[in-house]
Tab-separated table of C-alpha atoms in Angstrom:
chain	number	residue	atom	x	y	z
A	274	MET	CA	-17.550	4.416	8.822
A	275	LEU	CA	-15.844	3.488	5.801
A	276	PHE	CA	-13.426	5.601	6.674
A	277	GLY	CA	-13.223	4.527	10.464
A	278	THR	CA	-12.370	0.314	9.660
A	279	ARG	CA	-10.291	1.245	6.872
A	280	THR	CA	-8.289	3.259	9.267
A	281	LEU	CA	-8.097	0.859	11.863
A	282	ALA	CA	-6.791	-1.546	9.578
A	283	ILE	CA	-4.569	0.761	8.250
A	284	GLY	CA	-2.908	0.803	11.384
A	285	ALA	CA	-3.306	-3.364	12.419
A	286	ASP	CA	-1.162	-3.840	9.165
A	287	THR	CA	1.212	-1.377	10.163
A	288	LEU	CA	1.930	-2.868	13.414
A	289	ARG	CA	1.837	-6.149	11.236
A	290	MET	CA	4.693	-4.918	9.184
A	291	ILE	CA	6.752	-3.846	12.394
A	292	ALA	CA	6.216	-6.989	14.824
A	293	LEU	CA	6.598	-9.310	12.132
A	294	ALA	CA	9.798	-7.961	10.460
A	295	VAL	CA	11.449	-7.418	14.040
A	296	LEU	CA	10.738	-11.895	14.806
A	297	VAL	CA	11.692	-12.992	11.558
A	298	TYR	CA	14.889	-10.701	12.396
A	299	GLY	CA	15.161	-12.184	15.647
A	300	GLN	CA	15.296	-15.994	14.722
A	301	THR	CA	17.339	-14.922	11.233
A	302	GLY	CA	19.840	-11.783	12.237
A	303	SER	CA	19.333	-11.468	8.316
A	304	PRO	CA	18.588	-8.079	7.476
A	305	MET	CA	17.361	-9.641	4.540
A	306	LEU	CA	14.978	-11.344	5.165
A	307	ALA	CA	13.789	-8.165	8.182
A	308	ALA	CA	12.911	-6.368	5.181
A	309	LEU	CA	10.849	-8.566	3.394
A	310	ALA	CA	8.586	-9.869	6.209
A	311	TYR	CA	8.058	-5.970	6.844
A	312	GLY	CA	7.417	-5.181	3.119
A	313	ILE	CA	6.327	-8.912	2.266
A	314	GLY	CA	2.347	-7.435	1.577
A	315	PHE	CA	2.838	-5.490	-1.436
A	316	LEU	CA	4.246	-7.167	-4.378
A	317	PRO	CA	1.491	-10.020	-4.686
A	318	GLN	CA	-1.060	-8.490	-4.491
A	319	LEU	CA	-0.079	-7.533	-7.737
A	320	ALA	CA	-1.823	-11.186	-8.320
A	321	GLY	CA	-4.247	-10.475	-7.122
A	322	GLY	CA	-5.083	-7.159	-9.062
A	323	ALA	CA	-4.590	-9.652	-12.283
A	324	LEU	CA	-6.686	-12.682	-11.637
A	325	LEU	CA	-9.440	-11.328	-8.805
A	326	GLY	CA	-10.055	-7.663	-9.622
A	327	ALA	CA	-13.413	-8.926	-10.948
A	328	LEU	CA	-14.578	-9.498	-7.857
A	329	ALA	CA	-15.000	-6.194	-6.919
A	330	ASP	CA	-18.119	-5.513	-9.125
A	331	ARG	CA	-18.767	-9.350	-8.664
A	332	MET	CA	-19.991	-9.178	-4.926
A	333	ARG	CA	-21.728	-7.786	-2.568
A	334	PRO	CA	-19.843	-4.893	-0.569
A	335	ARG	CA	-20.263	-6.133	3.238
A	336	PRO	CA	-19.352	-9.271	2.486
A	337	LEU	CA	-16.451	-9.166	0.467
A	338	ILE	CA	-14.831	-6.194	3.347
A	339	TRP	CA	-15.960	-8.280	6.937
A	340	GLY	CA	-14.305	-10.690	4.820
A	341	ALA	CA	-10.369	-9.379	3.708
A	342	TYR	CA	-11.167	-7.708	7.440
A	343	ALA	CA	-11.044	-11.392	8.990
A	344	LEU	CA	-8.684	-13.714	6.544
A	345	GLU	CA	-6.378	-10.427	7.854
A	346	ALA	CA	-7.461	-11.683	11.393
A	347	CYS	CA	-6.798	-14.673	11.024
A	348	ALA	CA	-3.639	-14.454	9.133
A	349	ALA	CA	-2.271	-12.146	12.091
A	350	ALA	CA	-3.506	-14.784	14.860
A	351	VAL	CA	-1.585	-17.536	13.179
A	352	LEU	CA	1.532	-16.030	13.002
A	353	GLY	CA	1.725	-14.861	16.417
A	354	VAL	CA	0.311	-18.311	17.782
A	355	ALA	CA	2.122	-21.160	15.623
A	356	ASP	CA	5.491	-21.277	15.235
A	357	LEU	CA	5.847	-21.304	11.416
A	358	PRO	CA	9.537	-21.013	9.412
A	359	VAL	CA	10.152	-17.960	8.342
A	360	ALA	CA	9.478	-19.173	4.617
A	361	ALA	CA	6.046	-19.737	5.989
A	362	ALA	CA	5.019	-17.323	7.275
A	363	LEU	CA	6.536	-15.193	4.811
A	364	ALA	CA	4.072	-17.354	2.542
A	365	LEU	CA	0.486	-16.944	4.721
A	366	VAL	CA	1.346	-12.455	4.388
A	367	ALA	CA	1.657	-13.229	0.562
A	368	ALA	CA	-1.168	-15.400	-0.046
A	369	VAL	CA	-4.174	-13.314	1.736
A	370	ALA	CA	-2.161	-9.957	0.540
A	371	CYS	CA	-4.017	-10.937	-3.307
A	372	ALA	CA	-7.182	-9.812	-1.678
A	373	THR	CA	-6.240	-7.041	-0.572
A	374	PRO	CA	-6.843	-4.874	-4.281
A	375	VAL	CA	-10.743	-6.617	-4.321
A	376	PHE	CA	-11.359	-4.814	-1.050
A	377	ALA	CA	-9.789	-2.368	-1.523
A	378	GLY	CA	-12.366	-1.809	-4.997
A	379	ALA	CA	-15.258	-2.776	-3.572
A	380	SER	CA	-14.741	0.096	0.058
A	381	ASN	CA	-13.691	3.013	-2.826
A	382	ARG	CA	-16.914	2.340	-5.584
A	383	LEU	CA	-18.785	2.469	-2.683
A	384	VAL	CA	-17.304	5.520	-1.536
A	385	ALA	CA	-17.603	7.255	-5.135
A	386	GLU	CA	-21.065	5.749	-5.559
A	387	VAL	CA	-22.043	7.401	-2.086
A	388	LEU	CA	-20.182	10.339	-2.628
A	389	ASP	CA	-20.738	12.125	-6.242
A	390	GLY	CA	-18.925	15.788	-7.617
A	391	ASP	CA	-16.406	17.433	-5.203
A	392	ALA	CA	-17.764	15.627	-2.039
A	393	TYR	CA	-16.546	12.196	-3.684
A	394	VAL	CA	-13.616	14.352	-3.473
A	395	MET	CA	-13.956	15.646	-0.256
A	396	GLY	CA	-13.964	12.353	0.661
A	397	ARG	CA	-10.708	10.872	-0.289
A	398	SER	CA	-9.123	13.808	0.987
A	399	LEU	CA	-10.610	12.160	4.461
A	400	MET	CA	-9.763	8.878	4.176
A	401	GLY	CA	-6.441	10.162	2.547
A	402	MET	CA	-5.767	12.370	5.793
A	403	ALA	CA	-7.011	9.312	8.000
A	404	SER	CA	-4.547	6.885	6.191
A	405	ALA	CA	-1.570	9.263	7.114
A	406	ALA	CA	-2.742	9.724	10.499
A	407	ALA	CA	-3.016	6.025	10.594
A	408	GLN	CA	0.291	4.809	9.994
A	409	LEU	CA	2.391	7.759	11.294
A	410	LEU	CA	0.335	6.111	14.970
A	411	GLY	CA	0.945	2.763	13.799
A	412	LEU	CA	4.546	3.788	13.146
A	413	ALA	CA	4.944	5.642	16.498
A	414	PHE	CA	3.533	3.264	18.942
A	415	GLY	CA	4.540	-0.379	16.922
A	416	GLY	CA	7.230	-0.042	18.011
A	417	LEU	CA	6.764	0.461	21.407
A	418	ALA	CA	4.063	-2.201	21.389
A	419	VAL	CA	6.488	-4.523	20.169
A	420	ALA	CA	9.117	-3.646	22.516
A	421	ALA	CA	6.789	-3.473	25.486
A	422	VAL	CA	4.680	-6.790	25.393
A	423	GLY	CA	6.911	-8.970	22.498
A	424	ALA	CA	6.306	-9.630	18.822
A	425	ARG	CA	3.930	-12.862	18.956
A	426	HIS	CA	1.715	-9.998	21.638
A	427	ALA	CA	1.960	-7.874	19.142
A	428	LEU	CA	0.834	-9.614	15.968
A	429	LEU	CA	-2.293	-10.653	18.355
A	430	ALA	CA	-3.357	-7.251	19.099
A	431	SER	CA	-2.835	-6.418	15.260
A	432	ALA	CA	-5.309	-9.609	14.628
A	433	ALA	CA	-7.829	-8.137	17.234
A	434	ALA	CA	-7.574	-4.317	15.459
A	435	HIS	CA	-8.730	-6.541	12.350
A	436	LEU	CA	-11.288	-9.002	13.191
A	437	LEU	CA	-13.044	-5.864	15.187
A	438	ALA	CA	-12.770	-3.929	12.104
A	439	ALA	CA	-14.662	-6.589	10.773
A	440	LEU	CA	-17.244	-6.879	13.017
A	441	LEU	CA	-17.942	-3.691	12.520
A	442	VAL	CA	-17.981	-3.570	9.158
A	443	ARG	CA	-20.528	-6.682	9.580
A	444	LEU	CA	-22.425	-5.557	12.018
A	445	ARG	CA	-22.852	-1.131	10.505
A	446	LEU	CA	-22.814	-1.351	6.799
A	447	PRO	CA	-25.659	-1.890	5.051
A	448	ASP	CA	-25.787	-5.567	3.315
A	449	LEU	CA	-26.511	-3.345	0.006
A	450	PRO	CA	-26.608	-5.221	-2.939
A	451	ALA	CA	-24.220	-6.629	-5.726
A	452	PRO	CA	-23.081	-4.097	-8.549
A	453	PRO	CA	-26.599	-4.024	-11.831
A	454	ALA	CA	-23.894	-5.625	-13.829
A	455	ALA	CA	-23.212	-8.665	-11.852
A	456	ALA	CA	-26.431	-9.597	-11.194
A	457	GLY	CA	-27.019	-12.943	-12.070
A	458	GLY	CA	-23.888	-13.867	-11.159
A	459	GLY	CA	-21.492	-12.013	-13.686
A	460	ARG	CA	-21.071	-12.318	-17.993
A	461	GLY	CA	-17.723	-14.378	-17.493
A	462	SER	CA	-14.641	-16.383	-16.279
A	463	LEU	CA	-13.752	-14.755	-13.022
A	464	VAL	CA	-10.298	-14.351	-14.875
A	465	GLY	CA	-11.113	-13.830	-18.086
A	466	ASP	CA	-13.466	-10.687	-16.998
A	467	THR	CA	-10.398	-8.856	-14.821
A	468	TRP	CA	-8.240	-9.704	-17.946
A	469	ALA	CA	-10.500	-8.211	-20.564
A	470	LEU	CA	-11.333	-5.266	-18.076
A	471	ASN	CA	-8.128	-4.952	-17.612
A	472	ARG	CA	-6.321	-4.582	-20.599
A	473	ARG	CA	-9.276	-2.155	-21.569
A	474	LEU	CA	-8.450	0.321	-18.933
A	475	LEU	CA	-5.133	-0.237	-19.523
A	476	ALA	CA	-5.586	1.224	-23.354
A	477	ASP	CA	-6.953	3.626	-22.819
A	478	PRO	CA	-5.162	6.800	-23.059
A	479	ALA	CA	-7.383	8.829	-20.547
A	480	VAL	CA	-7.474	6.152	-17.846
A	481	ARG	CA	-3.752	5.177	-18.414
A	482	ALA	CA	-2.716	8.691	-18.160
A	483	LEU	CA	-4.041	9.443	-14.411
A	484	LEU	CA	-2.994	5.489	-13.532
A	485	LEU	CA	0.313	6.651	-14.080
A	486	ALA	CA	-0.095	10.247	-12.257
A	487	GLN	CA	-1.003	7.739	-9.760
A	488	TRP	CA	1.741	5.454	-9.431
A	489	LEU	CA	4.911	7.011	-10.760
A	490	PRO	CA	5.558	9.601	-8.464
A	491	PRO	CA	4.429	7.715	-5.170
A	492	ALA	CA	6.813	5.307	-6.142
A	493	PHE	CA	9.866	7.534	-6.793
A	494	VAL	CA	9.092	9.066	-3.615
A	495	ALA	CA	8.987	5.464	-1.246
A	496	GLY	CA	11.997	4.576	-2.720
A	497	ALA	CA	13.164	7.677	-1.185
A	498	GLU	CA	11.736	7.394	1.967
A	499	SER	CA	13.305	3.957	2.032
A	500	LEU	CA	16.673	5.785	2.151
A	501	LEU	CA	16.117	8.375	4.421
A	502	VAL	CA	18.159	5.359	7.551
A	503	PRO	CA	20.658	5.475	5.776
A	504	TYR	CA	20.957	8.642	4.578
A	505	ALA	CA	20.533	10.453	8.506
A	506	GLY	CA	23.543	7.512	8.575
A	507	VAL	CA	25.678	8.793	6.586
A	508	ARG	CA	25.493	12.578	7.745
A	509	GLY	CA	26.261	11.997	10.969
A	510	TYR	CA	22.036	13.030	12.491
A	511	GLY	CA	22.573	10.835	15.395
A	512	GLY	CA	19.381	8.272	16.247
A	513	GLY	CA	16.357	8.491	15.840
A	514	THR	CA	16.680	10.782	12.960
A	515	ALA	CA	14.927	8.819	10.740
A	516	ALA	CA	11.844	8.514	11.921
A	517	LEU	CA	11.374	12.391	12.598
A	518	LEU	CA	12.317	12.516	8.466
A	519	LEU	CA	10.183	9.872	8.199
A	520	ALA	CA	7.487	11.790	10.291
A	521	CYS	CA	7.755	15.286	9.134
A	522	SER	CA	6.882	12.998	4.915
A	523	ALA	CA	3.634	11.396	6.415
A	524	GLY	CA	2.802	15.163	8.926
A	525	GLY	CA	3.339	17.023	5.014
A	526	MET	CA	0.718	15.128	4.101
A	527	LEU	CA	-1.448	15.940	6.474
A	528	LEU	CA	-1.145	19.515	5.465
A	529	GLY	CA	-1.311	19.172	2.567
A	530	ASN	CA	-4.705	17.122	1.826
A	531	LEU	CA	-5.797	19.268	4.404
A	532	ALA	CA	-4.843	22.853	2.718
A	533	GLY	CA	-5.926	21.290	-0.568
A	534	ALA	CA	-9.596	19.967	0.720
A	535	ARG	CA	-10.555	23.617	2.536
A	536	LEU	CA	-8.584	26.310	0.877
A	537	LEU	CA	-8.668	25.682	-3.401
A	538	GLY	CA	-12.247	24.686	-5.089
A	539	PRO	CA	-12.534	22.014	-7.262
A	540	ALA	CA	-10.976	23.690	-10.995
A	541	ALA	CA	-8.168	25.041	-8.812
A	542	ARG	CA	-7.090	21.732	-7.649
A	543	GLU	CA	-7.312	20.276	-11.102
A	544	ARG	CA	-5.222	22.992	-12.766
A	545	LEU	CA	-3.097	22.432	-9.456
A	546	VAL	CA	-2.331	18.999	-10.522
A	547	VAL	CA	0.954	19.713	-12.523
A	548	PRO	CA	2.664	22.064	-10.552
A	549	LEU	CA	1.475	20.608	-7.146
A	550	MET	CA	3.314	16.500	-8.045
A	551	ALA	CA	6.094	18.445	-9.621
A	552	GLY	CA	6.690	19.682	-5.862
A	553	PHE	CA	6.042	16.382	-4.524
A	554	GLY	CA	10.096	15.698	-5.922
A	555	LEU	CA	11.113	18.978	-5.793
A	556	PRO	CA	12.016	19.239	-2.419
A	557	LEU	CA	14.235	15.584	-2.835
A	558	VAL	CA	16.854	17.480	-5.379
A	559	PRO	CA	18.848	19.239	-2.275
A	560	PHE	CA	19.794	16.852	-0.461
A	561	VAL	CA	22.644	16.066	-3.542
A	562	LEU	CA	24.283	18.367	-0.801
A	563	PRO	CA	24.675	17.837	3.180
A	564	LEU	CA	22.275	18.975	4.979
A	565	PRO	CA	21.434	20.514	8.288
A	566	ALA	CA	19.004	17.931	9.592
A	567	ALA	CA	16.038	20.613	10.227
A	568	GLY	CA	17.188	21.349	6.774
A	569	ALA	CA	16.280	18.313	5.356
A	570	ALA	CA	12.957	18.047	8.149
A	571	ALA	CA	11.816	20.789	6.838
A	572	LEU	CA	12.053	19.539	3.036
A	573	LEU	CA	10.819	16.509	3.643
A	574	LEU	CA	7.278	17.905	5.143
A	575	LEU	CA	7.181	20.018	1.991
A	576	CYS	CA	8.043	17.284	-0.176
A	577	GLY	CA	4.992	15.327	1.760
A	578	CYS	CA	2.749	18.390	0.795
A	579	GLY	CA	3.203	18.384	-2.310
A	580	PHE	CA	0.996	14.570	-2.573
A	581	ALA	CA	-2.276	17.054	-2.788
A	582	TYR	CA	-1.805	16.778	-6.687
A	583	GLU	CA	-3.625	13.453	-5.409
A	584	LEU	CA	-6.461	15.876	-5.000
A	585	GLY	CA	-6.986	17.005	-9.002
A	586	ILE	CA	-6.993	13.731	-10.316
A	587	GLN	CA	-10.330	12.059	-8.304
A	588	ARG	CA	-12.944	13.318	-10.059
A	589	PRO	CA	-11.535	12.740	-13.606
A	590	PHE	CA	-10.184	8.944	-12.791
A	591	VAL	CA	-13.349	8.184	-11.465
A	592	ASP	CA	-15.422	10.283	-14.521
A	593	ALA	CA	-12.645	8.152	-17.192
A	594	LEU	CA	-14.019	4.516	-15.574
A	595	PRO	CA	-16.194	2.449	-16.813
A	596	ALA	CA	-19.769	2.499	-14.422
A	597	ASP	CA	-19.950	-1.150	-14.474
A	598	GLY	CA	-16.342	-1.893	-13.453
A	599	ARG	CA	-15.721	1.265	-11.233
A	600	GLY	CA	-14.838	-1.412	-8.144
A	601	GLN	CA	-11.966	-3.414	-11.038
A	602	ALA	CA	-10.992	-0.636	-11.857
A	603	PHE	CA	-10.022	1.368	-7.958
A	604	GLY	CA	-8.336	-2.338	-7.527
A	605	LEU	CA	-5.920	-2.006	-10.333
A	606	LEU	CA	-5.283	1.073	-9.120
A	607	SER	CA	-5.093	-0.384	-5.304
A	608	THR	CA	-2.785	-3.274	-7.249
A	609	GLY	CA	-0.304	-0.671	-9.068
A	610	LEU	CA	-0.274	1.021	-6.188
A	611	MET	CA	1.192	-1.370	-4.133
A	612	THR	CA	3.625	-3.012	-6.569
A	613	SER	CA	5.097	0.483	-7.562
A	614	GLN	CA	5.930	1.296	-3.830
A	615	GLY	CA	7.646	-2.145	-3.038
A	616	VAL	CA	9.640	-2.072	-6.610
A	617	GLY	CA	10.650	1.542	-5.720
A	618	PRO	CA	12.014	1.206	-2.202
A	619	VAL	CA	14.214	-1.979	-4.841
A	620	VAL	CA	15.353	-0.300	-7.309
A	621	LEU	CA	16.472	3.215	-5.590
A	622	GLY	CA	18.474	0.506	-2.697
A	623	GLY	CA	19.916	-0.739	-5.609
A	624	LEU	CA	21.103	2.597	-6.735
A	625	ALA	CA	22.501	3.276	-3.711
A	626	GLU	CA	24.652	0.245	-3.561
A	627	VAL	CA	26.209	2.167	-6.527
A	628	ALA	CA	26.201	5.881	-5.423
A	629	PRO	CA	25.921	8.724	-2.813
A	630	VAL	CA	22.530	8.326	-0.934
A	631	GLY	CA	22.353	11.991	-1.072
A	632	ALA	CA	22.271	11.812	-5.252
A	633	VAL	CA	19.994	8.876	-5.258
A	634	LEU	CA	16.753	10.152	-3.056
A	635	ALA	CA	18.335	13.609	-5.575
A	636	CYS	CA	17.830	11.860	-8.881
A	637	ALA	CA	13.995	10.194	-7.078
A	638	GLY	CA	12.735	13.990	-6.519
A	639	ALA	CA	14.212	14.994	-10.488
A	640	ALA	CA	12.016	10.963	-11.426
A	641	THR	CA	9.093	12.702	-9.922
A	642	ALA	CA	9.012	16.298	-11.396
A	643	ALA	CA	10.004	14.401	-15.038
A	644	THR	CA	6.812	12.492	-14.369
A	645	ALA	CA	5.067	15.988	-13.722
A	646	LEU	CA	6.374	17.808	-17.210
A	647	CYS	CA	5.697	13.956	-19.392
A	648	LEU	CA	2.208	13.560	-18.004
A	649	ARG	CA	1.190	16.958	-18.357
A	650	GLY	CA	-0.569	16.494	-21.407
A	651	ALA	CA	-2.135	13.750	-21.146
A	652	LEU	CA	-3.301	14.460	-18.053
A	653	ASP	CA	-5.178	17.776	-19.118
A	654	ARG	CA	-7.082	15.786	-22.445
A	655	ALA	CA	-7.864	13.217	-19.858
A	656	ARG	CA	-9.612	16.792	-17.554
A	657	ARG	CA	-10.921	17.850	-20.483
A	658	ALA	CA	-12.356	14.411	-22.367
A	659	ARG	CA	-15.846	13.150	-21.666
A	660	PRO	CA	-15.501	9.140	-21.131
A	661	ALA	CA	-17.788	8.559	-23.759
A	662	ASP	CA	-15.941	5.483	-25.202
A	663	LEU	CA	-16.190	3.790	-21.598
A	664	ALA	CA	-19.934	3.564	-21.433
A	665	GLU	CA	-20.498	0.339	-23.282
A	666	PRO	CA	-20.456	-3.268	-21.817
A	667	ILE	CA	-17.553	-4.683	-21.529
A	668	ALA	CA	-17.437	-8.298	-23.821
A	669	THR	CA	-15.439	-10.444	-22.376
A	670	PRO	CA	-13.043	-12.207	-25.286
């Protein structure tokens, strides 16, 4: 049930991003503000993960998750109904985004507790495929919906989808108790506990390596994908090709997750993390050459397939986490992932101002492969290590 509601919410998020960007561009005529409106929900998650992450291990999961979806619904409804100034609209989305790491941490903690061993990896694979499918549908139909009914009505449709997700969670998810460590109201201050566990997680070599492996490659590839529109223009591919290229990357992720889950056993998936991570970036290196559109599409499909490397990271990551801090750890993972995917396009976009777009795409691919090589030893040690040092309760300094 969580998978279905999460898929619905991701589709609603994508629709909201497209509609708000169109609305802001129509009001201001500024491409920069339109781009900011599209990605405004990413970077503020850093504040939520840094200050509020411990909530994921203090509250019952059902009210936390359905409350977050209801908050998203209210924000989209306000954007659709009220004629807010652009700054106020962006501030509203940014404020709501601060809650995302908390409910994402609670959701992922719940999945990790319900599913054990390889069942958890399969569940995460299904969640990844559902998310990719939701993004594909959101991209495919979001623009059509905005064109058909207008940006404000599309925002109201996004609000309705978020409200439906909230109701489904409220009515169908059992009201499970808060984690045992949270009984009685927690150990200390919310911010203090959040900072204490974040520092502890990042100081642990195994957890740090597993986090970096899930943060850095998607950041490089997301930055490369953000340049596909100008790349298609430079190569003269014609209108609509950039959307096709983006769809090939998302489609490759679907295929890679499906193949990795169905064809590889648990040990093989973990052994292949580094080769697949390198394969996530290497297909971008030939973009320095004048590729035909079909060649670029095939390479992006192959690039997306490499994202299956994450299947081999899921179980070692869960095993390395403290039992009383899993929700916050998953929130930290979500925070870093969203932040890095927000920063990646900015950095690579800046490079594309001074270097050919194809060369920047190739650099992003090379950086992804280099990350795989640099993390190879640490990931191997993390896979073999036992998490005994994280088994003790967390004390707030």
